[in-house]
Amino acid sequence: MPSEPLSAHAAVPASLSLNELRRLFQDLPAPAPAMRAGFYQARFIGPWWLRWSGPVGVALGGLPGWQGKRFLSPDRATNVLARRGVQTECLHMQCSEGPSPMDGRPSVLLHYGAQAPRPWRWVRDELRALDASHLLGMTVIHLPGLRGQAFPFLLERQA
């Protein structure tokens, strides 16, 4: 998955600090249901260590070759992986609109569910809209030592 600097269209330098990305996230609106359709290519953003360790952590969690998310409907999504040059879908999610546990503002919340494999049953992704083609995501992991931490990623709509 690419981690190079993003285009000017995204208006988010890939190397913003975690605090800068959290502040940006707080100021963004929840994406409208119409934005939750199709495939969004993912990029790890934030400090260098997160751009470097993000792909490793996701792979160790069971999503090697993670490419992004495909919205199947405004209420359902799945992760897209690249395996041997072929895109596959893995680990479906429920999407809902509601207040973010991080800041209480409206967000789209992606839940894997209690039946998901470890560690995904303890993971929640939150999404907010940067513009018509970009979603800023925050991954929150509900495990001791990680509670209260949010790890950013960017999703870019593909044609």
mmCIF file of C-alpha atoms in Angstrom:
data_model
loop_
_atom_site.group_PDB
_atom_site.id
_atom_site.type_symbol
_atom_site.label_atom_id
_atom_site.label_comp_id
_atom_site.label_asym_id
_atom_site.label_seq_id
_atom_site.Cartn_x
_atom_site.Cartn_y
_atom_site.Cartn_z
ATOM 1 C CA MET A 1 0.000 0.000 0.000
ATOM 2 C CA PRO A 2 1.402 3.440 -0.902
ATOM 3 C CA SER A 3 2.677 5.700 1.850
ATOM 4 C CA GLU A 4 4.172 8.431 -0.308
ATOM 5 C CA PRO A 5 2.985 12.032 0.094
ATOM 6 C CA LEU A 6 -0.579 12.556 -1.020
ATOM 7 C CA SER A 7 -1.762 14.701 -3.892
ATOM 8 C CA ALA A 8 -2.817 18.284 -3.279
ATOM 9 C CA HIS A 9 -6.428 17.153 -3.786
ATOM 10 C CA ALA A 10 -6.367 15.315 -0.472
ATOM 11 C CA ALA A 11 -5.167 18.446 1.385
ATOM 12 C CA VAL A 12 -3.438 16.221 3.970
ATOM 13 C CA PRO A 13 0.340 15.839 4.007
ATOM 14 C CA ALA A 14 1.165 12.202 4.732
ATOM 15 C CA SER A 15 3.530 13.140 7.556
ATOM 16 C CA LEU A 16 1.295 15.218 9.867
ATOM 17 C CA SER A 17 1.679 14.391 13.544
ATOM 18 C CA LEU A 18 -0.930 12.284 15.326
ATOM 19 C CA ASN A 19 -2.124 15.362 17.247
ATOM 20 C CA GLU A 20 -2.464 17.388 14.023
ATOM 21 C CA LEU A 21 -4.433 14.568 12.388
ATOM 22 C CA ARG A 22 -6.719 14.215 15.422
ATOM 23 C CA ARG A 23 -7.422 17.971 15.379
ATOM 24 C CA LEU A 24 -8.168 17.821 11.643
ATOM 25 C CA PHE A 25 -10.470 14.830 12.198
ATOM 26 C CA GLN A 26 -12.429 16.749 14.853
ATOM 27 C CA ASP A 27 -13.223 19.531 12.362
ATOM 28 C CA LEU A 28 -14.541 17.273 9.573
ATOM 29 C CA PRO A 29 -18.139 16.229 8.860
ATOM 30 C CA ALA A 30 -19.417 12.671 8.741
ATOM 31 C CA PRO A 31 -19.561 11.379 5.152
ATOM 32 C CA ALA A 32 -23.026 11.332 3.616
ATOM 33 C CA PRO A 33 -24.503 7.917 2.784
ATOM 34 C CA ALA A 34 -23.876 8.588 -0.944
ATOM 35 C CA MET A 35 -20.122 8.664 -0.229
ATOM 36 C CA ARG A 36 -20.308 5.140 1.168
ATOM 37 C CA ALA A 37 -20.284 3.386 -2.191
ATOM 38 C CA GLY A 38 -17.504 1.769 -4.189
ATOM 39 C CA PHE A 39 -13.824 1.125 -3.561
ATOM 40 C CA TYR A 40 -11.534 3.448 -1.613
ATOM 41 C CA GLN A 41 -7.754 2.933 -1.833
ATOM 42 C CA ALA A 42 -6.066 3.194 1.575
ATOM 43 C CA ARG A 43 -2.887 4.968 2.612
ATOM 44 C CA PHE A 44 -1.212 5.043 5.981
ATOM 45 C CA ILE A 45 -0.550 8.595 7.096
ATOM 46 C CA GLY A 46 0.991 10.213 10.141
ATOM 47 C CA PRO A 47 4.490 10.081 11.544
ATOM 48 C CA TRP A 48 7.109 7.979 9.727
ATOM 49 C CA TRP A 49 6.938 5.166 12.281
ATOM 50 C CA LEU A 50 3.204 4.751 11.682
ATOM 51 C CA ARG A 51 3.534 4.831 7.881
ATOM 52 C CA TRP A 52 6.235 2.149 8.234
ATOM 53 C CA SER A 53 4.548 -0.034 10.884
ATOM 54 C CA GLY A 54 0.943 0.286 9.656
ATOM 55 C CA PRO A 55 1.220 -2.287 6.851
ATOM 56 C CA VAL A 56 3.107 -4.668 9.160
ATOM 57 C CA GLY A 57 0.523 -4.360 11.937
ATOM 58 C CA VAL A 58 -2.424 -4.860 9.593
ATOM 59 C CA ALA A 59 -0.736 -7.915 8.032
ATOM 60 C CA LEU A 60 0.013 -9.429 11.447
ATOM 61 C CA GLY A 61 -3.640 -8.848 12.346
ATOM 62 C CA GLY A 62 -4.709 -11.034 9.429
ATOM 63 C CA LEU A 63 -5.063 -8.578 6.528
ATOM 64 C CA PRO A 64 -1.827 -8.949 4.525
ATOM 65 C CA GLY A 65 -1.823 -6.870 1.366
ATOM 66 C CA TRP A 66 -4.556 -4.538 2.643
ATOM 67 C CA GLN A 67 -5.539 -2.172 -0.155
ATOM 68 C CA GLY A 68 -8.554 -0.366 1.283
ATOM 69 C CA LYS A 69 -12.285 -0.666 1.815
ATOM 70 C CA ARG A 70 -15.170 -1.405 -0.507
ATOM 71 C CA PHE A 71 -18.563 -0.096 0.511
ATOM 72 C CA LEU A 72 -21.153 -2.672 -0.499
ATOM 73 C CA SER A 73 -23.974 -0.399 0.678
ATOM 74 C CA PRO A 74 -24.210 2.595 3.033
ATOM 75 C CA ASP A 75 -24.528 0.049 5.874
ATOM 76 C CA ARG A 76 -21.965 -2.638 4.871
ATOM 77 C CA ALA A 77 -18.313 -2.600 3.890
ATOM 78 C CA THR A 78 -15.458 -5.045 3.448
ATOM 79 C CA ASN A 79 -11.684 -4.879 3.378
ATOM 80 C CA VAL A 80 -9.921 -5.392 0.059
ATOM 81 C CA LEU A 81 -6.641 -7.320 -0.041
ATOM 82 C CA ALA A 82 -4.184 -7.909 -2.873
ATOM 83 C CA ARG A 83 -3.075 -11.535 -2.924
ATOM 84 C CA ARG A 84 -0.918 -12.820 -5.768
ATOM 85 C CA GLY A 85 -2.014 -9.908 -7.927
ATOM 86 C CA VAL A 86 -5.713 -10.569 -7.372
ATOM 87 C CA GLN A 87 -8.016 -8.420 -5.257
ATOM 88 C CA THR A 88 -10.024 -10.339 -2.674
ATOM 89 C CA GLU A 89 -12.518 -9.212 -0.055
ATOM 90 C CA CYS A 90 -12.117 -10.113 3.598
ATOM 91 C CA LEU A 91 -13.618 -9.244 6.960
ATOM 92 C CA HIS A 92 -16.982 -7.532 6.458
ATOM 93 C CA MET A 93 -18.054 -4.587 8.606
ATOM 94 C CA GLN A 94 -21.289 -2.929 9.638
ATOM 95 C CA CYS A 95 -21.427 0.832 8.998
ATOM 96 C CA SER A 96 -23.521 3.160 11.094
ATOM 97 C CA GLU A 97 -23.776 6.874 11.669
ATOM 98 C CA GLY A 98 -23.485 8.099 15.210
ATOM 99 C CA PRO A 99 -21.514 10.132 17.700
ATOM 100 C CA SER A 100 -17.829 9.364 17.823
ATOM 101 C CA PRO A 101 -16.663 7.916 21.135
ATOM 102 C CA MET A 102 -13.494 9.977 20.563
ATOM 103 C CA ASP A 103 -15.098 13.434 20.467
ATOM 104 C CA GLY A 104 -18.895 13.056 20.443
ATOM 105 C CA ARG A 105 -19.245 14.539 16.937
ATOM 106 C CA PRO A 106 -21.048 12.750 14.077
ATOM 107 C CA SER A 107 -18.997 10.020 12.370
ATOM 108 C CA VAL A 108 -19.432 6.900 10.334
ATOM 109 C CA LEU A 109 -18.551 3.998 12.606
ATOM 110 C CA LEU A 110 -17.302 0.704 11.163
ATOM 111 C CA HIS A 111 -17.675 -2.314 13.469
ATOM 112 C CA TYR A 112 -16.377 -5.808 12.805
ATOM 113 C CA GLY A 113 -18.582 -7.443 15.431
ATOM 114 C CA ALA A 114 -18.086 -9.780 18.364
ATOM 115 C CA GLN A 115 -17.770 -12.812 16.055
ATOM 116 C CA ALA A 116 -14.871 -11.326 14.055
ATOM 117 C CA PRO A 117 -11.453 -12.936 14.478
ATOM 118 C CA ARG A 118 -8.974 -11.477 16.918
ATOM 119 C CA PRO A 119 -7.949 -8.645 17.024
ATOM 120 C CA TRP A 120 -10.725 -7.231 14.782
ATOM 121 C CA ARG A 121 -13.537 -7.799 17.263
ATOM 122 C CA TRP A 122 -11.863 -5.096 19.380
ATOM 123 C CA VAL A 123 -11.312 -2.659 16.488
ATOM 124 C CA ARG A 124 -13.526 0.220 15.400
ATOM 125 C CA ASP A 125 -12.823 2.473 12.436
ATOM 126 C CA GLU A 126 -14.300 5.964 12.290
ATOM 127 C CA LEU A 127 -14.604 7.971 9.090
ATOM 128 C CA ARG A 128 -15.059 11.656 8.280
ATOM 129 C CA ALA A 129 -15.101 13.394 4.892
ATOM 130 C CA LEU A 130 -12.175 15.528 3.766
ATOM 131 C CA ASP A 131 -13.803 16.251 0.399
ATOM 132 C CA ALA A 132 -15.933 14.440 -2.194
ATOM 133 C CA SER A 133 -13.209 11.828 -2.862
ATOM 134 C CA HIS A 134 -11.306 11.433 0.420
ATOM 135 C CA LEU A 135 -12.197 10.032 3.819
ATOM 136 C CA LEU A 136 -10.009 10.466 6.873
ATOM 137 C CA GLY A 137 -10.169 7.364 9.027
ATOM 138 C CA MET A 138 -9.162 6.669 12.590
ATOM 139 C CA THR A 139 -8.679 3.135 13.868
ATOM 140 C CA VAL A 140 -9.376 2.661 17.561
ATOM 141 C CA ILE A 141 -8.366 -0.600 19.252
ATOM 142 C CA HIS A 142 -10.168 -1.477 22.480
ATOM 143 C CA LEU A 143 -7.381 -3.340 24.253
ATOM 144 C CA PRO A 144 -5.390 -2.452 27.372
ATOM 145 C CA GLY A 145 -2.497 -0.168 26.499
ATOM 146 C CA LEU A 146 -4.160 1.029 23.286
ATOM 147 C CA ARG A 147 -7.428 2.485 24.614
ATOM 148 C CA GLY A 148 -7.688 6.156 23.807
ATOM 149 C CA GLN A 149 -5.251 5.871 20.908
ATOM 150 C CA ALA A 150 -6.438 6.522 17.361
ATOM 151 C CA PHE A 151 -4.380 5.534 14.326
ATOM 152 C CA PRO A 152 -5.071 7.548 11.142
ATOM 153 C CA PHE A 153 -5.432 6.395 7.555
ATOM 154 C CA LEU A 154 -6.697 7.981 4.368
ATOM 155 C CA LEU A 155 -9.194 6.487 1.943
ATOM 156 C CA GLU A 156 -9.320 7.799 -1.650
ATOM 157 C CA ARG A 157 -12.265 6.949 -3.894
ATOM 158 C CA GLN A 158 -11.250 5.077 -7.033
ATOM 159 C CA ALA A 159 -13.046 5.529 -10.351
#
